[in-house]
């Protein structure tokens, strides 16, 4: 890869790291996700900056142009992360749903047990 | 019909009413429920409404599960099913809070359940040649899912999208967890494959007088895909389970 491309990718990588660090400092990002993005940036910078690592990557991902190997790598990473995030979001959604249902039901039960609301007389349906 | 209580006496039918921002109609609907289903308990699932729904339900003296945020129709009803299961209700009736369903039909739906021995009774707009005058895409979608459901479970269900249903415990218990959208076709094939008996009785519906339908054009575009996917997931799930009947 030519020097300009390497410099550009490193600049982007440093930009991402700085941005992620500032998010972490302002507690806008969970440490696990911060580590994910910083780790990925460092790895990407390493791949394009260290010729032996770059050669290894181009051998593992065979493309007609070496640069395309980097693109394939980046796209696969993004795709995997998106799926991972969808799974995480779904887990969060399930937890929020459980908690909300639990709160709603518990509040109803607490109320029904409050002495001033009891006893509630209900006729039995034709039994 | 003061609503469910944990320690008080309880009826055997729980009317579950999902409500999201229905302050304009729910009071009247609850009043009509009081007139027509005196011997049923009533529970509103107030799904994080931001209008006066909560106050209207309180004013009617009816119990409600107030969800702290809007979960949507399916998960909100699942909260209701969870409660019904804990409280041991043999039967729940689902009824909309927007006034489109007439509480006067509740006794007929319950009678049909007793008479036919069905586990699920659908208050149907179309059985006996009823007609729905909504937008064409929605009508076509309803026809499509009615056909698909019929093919899958071998019983023609004319109204797969009705929100007015009576369910025995055996039918609502398996819905407490798992993927369901609006308990429509995806749910009918699930019940059918579990061996539950489904019946349809005609009901009257009215156009919405207030508030907004939960179906926007966007959800209506999504609906067929989601429902078909859920149908397949439901079939796979049903195959893993033992038949309930
Ligand atoms: N719990 C809950 N209920 C909802 C939600 N959206 C709509 N509903 C209720 O579901 C019922 C049917 O909804 P509606 O929008 O009228 O559907 P439509 O009649 O098929 O157009 C009404 O009682 C609504 O109040 C929601 O997000 N959560
Ligand atoms: Mg409606």
GROMACS .gro file of N, CA and C in nm, chain A residues 93 96-105 107-113 117-127, chain B residues 2-7 9-13 38-39 41 43 63-68 75 78-79 82-83 86 110 114:
model
  174
   93UNK      N    1  -3.380  -0.521   2.517
   93UNK     CA    2  -3.523  -0.506   2.498
   93UNK      C    3  -3.599  -0.608   2.584
   96UNK      N    4  -3.572  -0.495   2.947
   96UNK     CA    5  -3.658  -0.381   2.976
   96UNK      C    6  -3.804  -0.427   2.983
   97UNK      N    7  -3.843  -0.514   2.889
   97UNK     CA    8  -3.980  -0.564   2.888
   97UNK      C    9  -4.011  -0.638   3.018
   98UNK      N   10  -3.920  -0.726   3.057
   98UNK     CA   11  -3.940  -0.801   3.181
   98UNK      C   12  -3.954  -0.707   3.300
   99UNK      N   13  -3.864  -0.609   3.306
   99UNK     CA   14  -3.865  -0.518   3.421
   99UNK      C   15  -3.993  -0.436   3.422
  100UNK      N   16  -4.032  -0.384   3.305
  100UNK     CA   17  -4.153  -0.302   3.297
  100UNK      C   18  -4.276  -0.384   3.338
  101UNK      N   19  -4.284  -0.508   3.287
  101UNK     CA   20  -4.398  -0.593   3.323
  101UNK      C   21  -4.398  -0.620   3.473
  102UNK      N   22  -4.279  -0.645   3.525
  102UNK     CA   23  -4.267  -0.674   3.667
  102UNK      C   24  -4.312  -0.554   3.752
  103UNK      N   25  -4.267  -0.435   3.713
  103UNK     CA   26  -4.306  -0.315   3.787
  103UNK      C   27  -4.458  -0.298   3.782
  104UNK      N   28  -4.514  -0.311   3.662
  104UNK     CA   29  -4.659  -0.292   3.648
  104UNK      C   30  -4.738  -0.389   3.733
  105UNK      N   31  -4.698  -0.517   3.729
  105UNK     CA   32  -4.772  -0.619   3.804
  105UNK      C   33  -4.753  -0.599   3.955
  107UNK      N   34  -4.690  -0.325   4.118
  107UNK     CA   35  -4.765  -0.209   4.167
  107UNK      C   36  -4.913  -0.242   4.181
  108UNK      N   37  -4.965  -0.318   4.086
  108UNK     CA   38  -5.105  -0.358   4.094
  108UNK      C   39  -5.128  -0.444   4.219
  109UNK      N   40  -5.037  -0.536   4.243
  109UNK     CA   41  -5.054  -0.624   4.359
  109UNK      C   42  -5.043  -0.546   4.489
  110UNK      N   43  -4.947  -0.453   4.494
  110UNK     CA   44  -4.931  -0.373   4.615
  110UNK      C   45  -5.059  -0.296   4.644
  111UNK      N   46  -5.121  -0.243   4.539
  111UNK     CA   47  -5.244  -0.167   4.556
  111UNK      C   48  -5.359  -0.253   4.602
  112UNK      N   49  -5.372  -0.370   4.539
  112UNK     CA   50  -5.485  -0.456   4.575
  112UNK      C   51  -5.475  -0.501   4.720
  113UNK      N   52  -5.352  -0.505   4.772
  113UNK     CA   53  -5.337  -0.550   4.909
  113UNK      C   54  -5.355  -0.437   5.010
  117UNK      N   55  -5.852  -0.069   4.994
  117UNK     CA   56  -5.911  -0.114   4.868
  117UNK      C   57  -5.973  -0.254   4.883
  118UNK      N   58  -5.956  -0.311   4.998
  118UNK     CA   59  -6.004  -0.447   5.017
  118UNK      C   60  -6.121  -0.450   5.112
  119UNK      N   61  -6.202  -0.551   5.117
  119UNK     CA   62  -6.201  -0.660   5.019
  119UNK      C   63  -6.278  -0.621   4.894
  120UNK      N   64  -6.234  -0.669   4.783
  120UNK     CA   65  -6.305  -0.643   4.658
  120UNK      C   66  -6.403  -0.758   4.637
  121UNK      N   67  -6.530  -0.725   4.631
  121UNK     CA   68  -6.631  -0.829   4.613
  121UNK      C   69  -6.656  -0.852   4.465
  122UNK      N   70  -6.641  -0.970   4.421
  122UNK     CA   71  -6.668  -1.001   4.281
  122UNK      C   72  -6.761  -1.121   4.277
  123UNK      N   73  -6.866  -1.107   4.196
  123UNK     CA   74  -6.955  -1.221   4.183
  123UNK      C   75  -6.887  -1.331   4.104
  124UNK      N   76  -6.918  -1.452   4.139
  124UNK     CA   77  -6.864  -1.565   4.062
  124UNK      C   78  -6.943  -1.581   3.935
  125UNK      N   79  -6.873  -1.610   3.829
  125UNK     CA   80  -6.941  -1.631   3.701
  125UNK      C   81  -6.999  -1.772   3.696
  126UNK      N   82  -7.129  -1.775   3.684
  126UNK     CA   83  -7.212  -1.895   3.681
  126UNK      C   84  -7.143  -2.028   3.708
  127UNK      N   85  -7.103  -2.053   3.829
  127UNK     CA   86  -7.042  -2.183   3.858
  127UNK      C   87  -7.124  -2.253   3.964
  129UNK      N   88  -6.506  -0.516   4.001
  129UNK     CA   89  -6.416  -0.409   4.043
  129UNK      C   90  -6.274  -0.432   3.996
  130UNK      N   91  -6.247  -0.547   3.938
  130UNK     CA   92  -6.112  -0.573   3.894
  130UNK      C   93  -6.047  -0.672   3.984
  131UNK      N   94  -5.934  -0.724   3.938
  131UNK     CA   95  -5.873  -0.833   4.010
  131UNK      C   96  -5.820  -0.786   4.144
  132UNK      N   97  -5.822  -0.872   4.240
  132UNK     CA   98  -5.760  -0.840   4.366
  132UNK      C   99  -5.685  -0.963   4.409
  133UNK      N  100  -5.582  -0.941   4.485
  133UNK     CA  101  -5.499  -1.054   4.521
  133UNK      C  102  -5.562  -1.133   4.634
  134UNK      N  103  -5.630  -1.059   4.723
  134UNK     CA  104  -5.685  -1.129   4.838
  134UNK      C  105  -5.837  -1.142   4.834
  136UNK      N  106  -6.231  -1.188   4.657
  136UNK     CA  107  -6.290  -1.294   4.577
  136UNK      C  108  -6.269  -1.263   4.430
  137UNK      N  109  -6.256  -1.366   4.354
  137UNK     CA  110  -6.226  -1.344   4.213
  137UNK      C  111  -6.322  -1.421   4.126
  138UNK      N  112  -6.357  -1.361   4.015
  138UNK     CA  113  -6.441  -1.433   3.919
  138UNK      C  114  -6.354  -1.528   3.840
  139UNK      N  115  -6.416  -1.592   3.741
  139UNK     CA  116  -6.336  -1.686   3.664
  139UNK      C  117  -6.300  -1.632   3.527
  140UNK      N  118  -6.354  -1.514   3.494
  140UNK     CA  119  -6.319  -1.454   3.365
  140UNK      C  120  -6.253  -1.319   3.389
  165UNK      N  121  -7.114  -0.807   3.396
  165UNK     CA  122  -7.111  -0.777   3.540
  165UNK      C  123  -7.028  -0.877   3.619
  166UNK      N  124  -7.033  -1.002   3.575
  166UNK     CA  125  -6.969  -1.106   3.656
  166UNK      C  126  -6.825  -1.134   3.614
  168UNK      N  127  -6.417  -1.002   3.591
  168UNK     CA  128  -6.320  -0.906   3.642
  168UNK      C  129  -6.258  -0.832   3.525
  170UNK      N  130  -5.927  -0.593   3.387
  170UNK     CA  131  -5.792  -0.542   3.408
  170UNK      C  132  -5.747  -0.469   3.282
  190UNK      N  133  -5.916  -0.195   3.793
  190UNK     CA  134  -5.774  -0.221   3.818
  190UNK      C  135  -5.695  -0.203   3.689
  191UNK      N  136  -5.570  -0.159   3.703
  191UNK     CA  137  -5.486  -0.148   3.585
  191UNK      C  138  -5.341  -0.183   3.618
  192UNK      N  139  -5.278  -0.243   3.519
  192UNK     CA  140  -5.133  -0.258   3.522
  192UNK      C  141  -5.080  -0.136   3.449
  193UNK      N  142  -5.006  -0.052   3.518
  193UNK     CA  143  -4.951   0.066   3.452
  193UNK      C  144  -4.805   0.036   3.418
  194UNK      N  145  -4.777   0.021   3.293
  194UNK     CA  146  -4.640  -0.006   3.253
  194UNK      C  147  -4.563   0.127   3.249
  195UNK      N  148  -4.440   0.126   3.301
  195UNK     CA  149  -4.365   0.251   3.313
  195UNK      C  150  -4.324   0.310   3.178
  202UNK      N  151  -4.620  -0.722   2.406
  202UNK     CA  152  -4.562  -0.733   2.539
  202UNK      C  153  -4.655  -0.682   2.650
  205UNK      N  154  -4.883  -0.953   2.716
  205UNK     CA  155  -4.810  -1.059   2.787
  205UNK      C  156  -4.805  -1.031   2.937
  206UNK      N  157  -4.793  -0.902   2.972
  206UNK     CA  158  -4.798  -0.868   3.115
  206UNK      C  159  -4.933  -0.909   3.173
  209UNK      N  160  -4.946  -1.279   3.210
  209UNK     CA  161  -4.865  -1.318   3.326
  209UNK      C  162  -4.947  -1.303   3.454
  210UNK      N  163  -5.016  -1.188   3.463
  210UNK     CA  164  -5.098  -1.165   3.581
  210UNK      C  165  -5.211  -1.267   3.590
  213UNK      N  166  -5.083  -1.595   3.708
  213UNK     CA  167  -5.050  -1.593   3.850
  213UNK      C  168  -5.176  -1.599   3.935
  237UNK      N  169  -6.845  -1.563   2.530
  237UNK     CA  170  -6.824  -1.659   2.638
  237UNK      C  171  -6.919  -1.778   2.628
  241UNK      N  172  -6.834  -2.178   2.602
  241UNK     CA  173  -6.891  -2.285   2.684
  241UNK      C  174  -6.959  -2.390   2.596
   0.00000   0.00000   0.00000
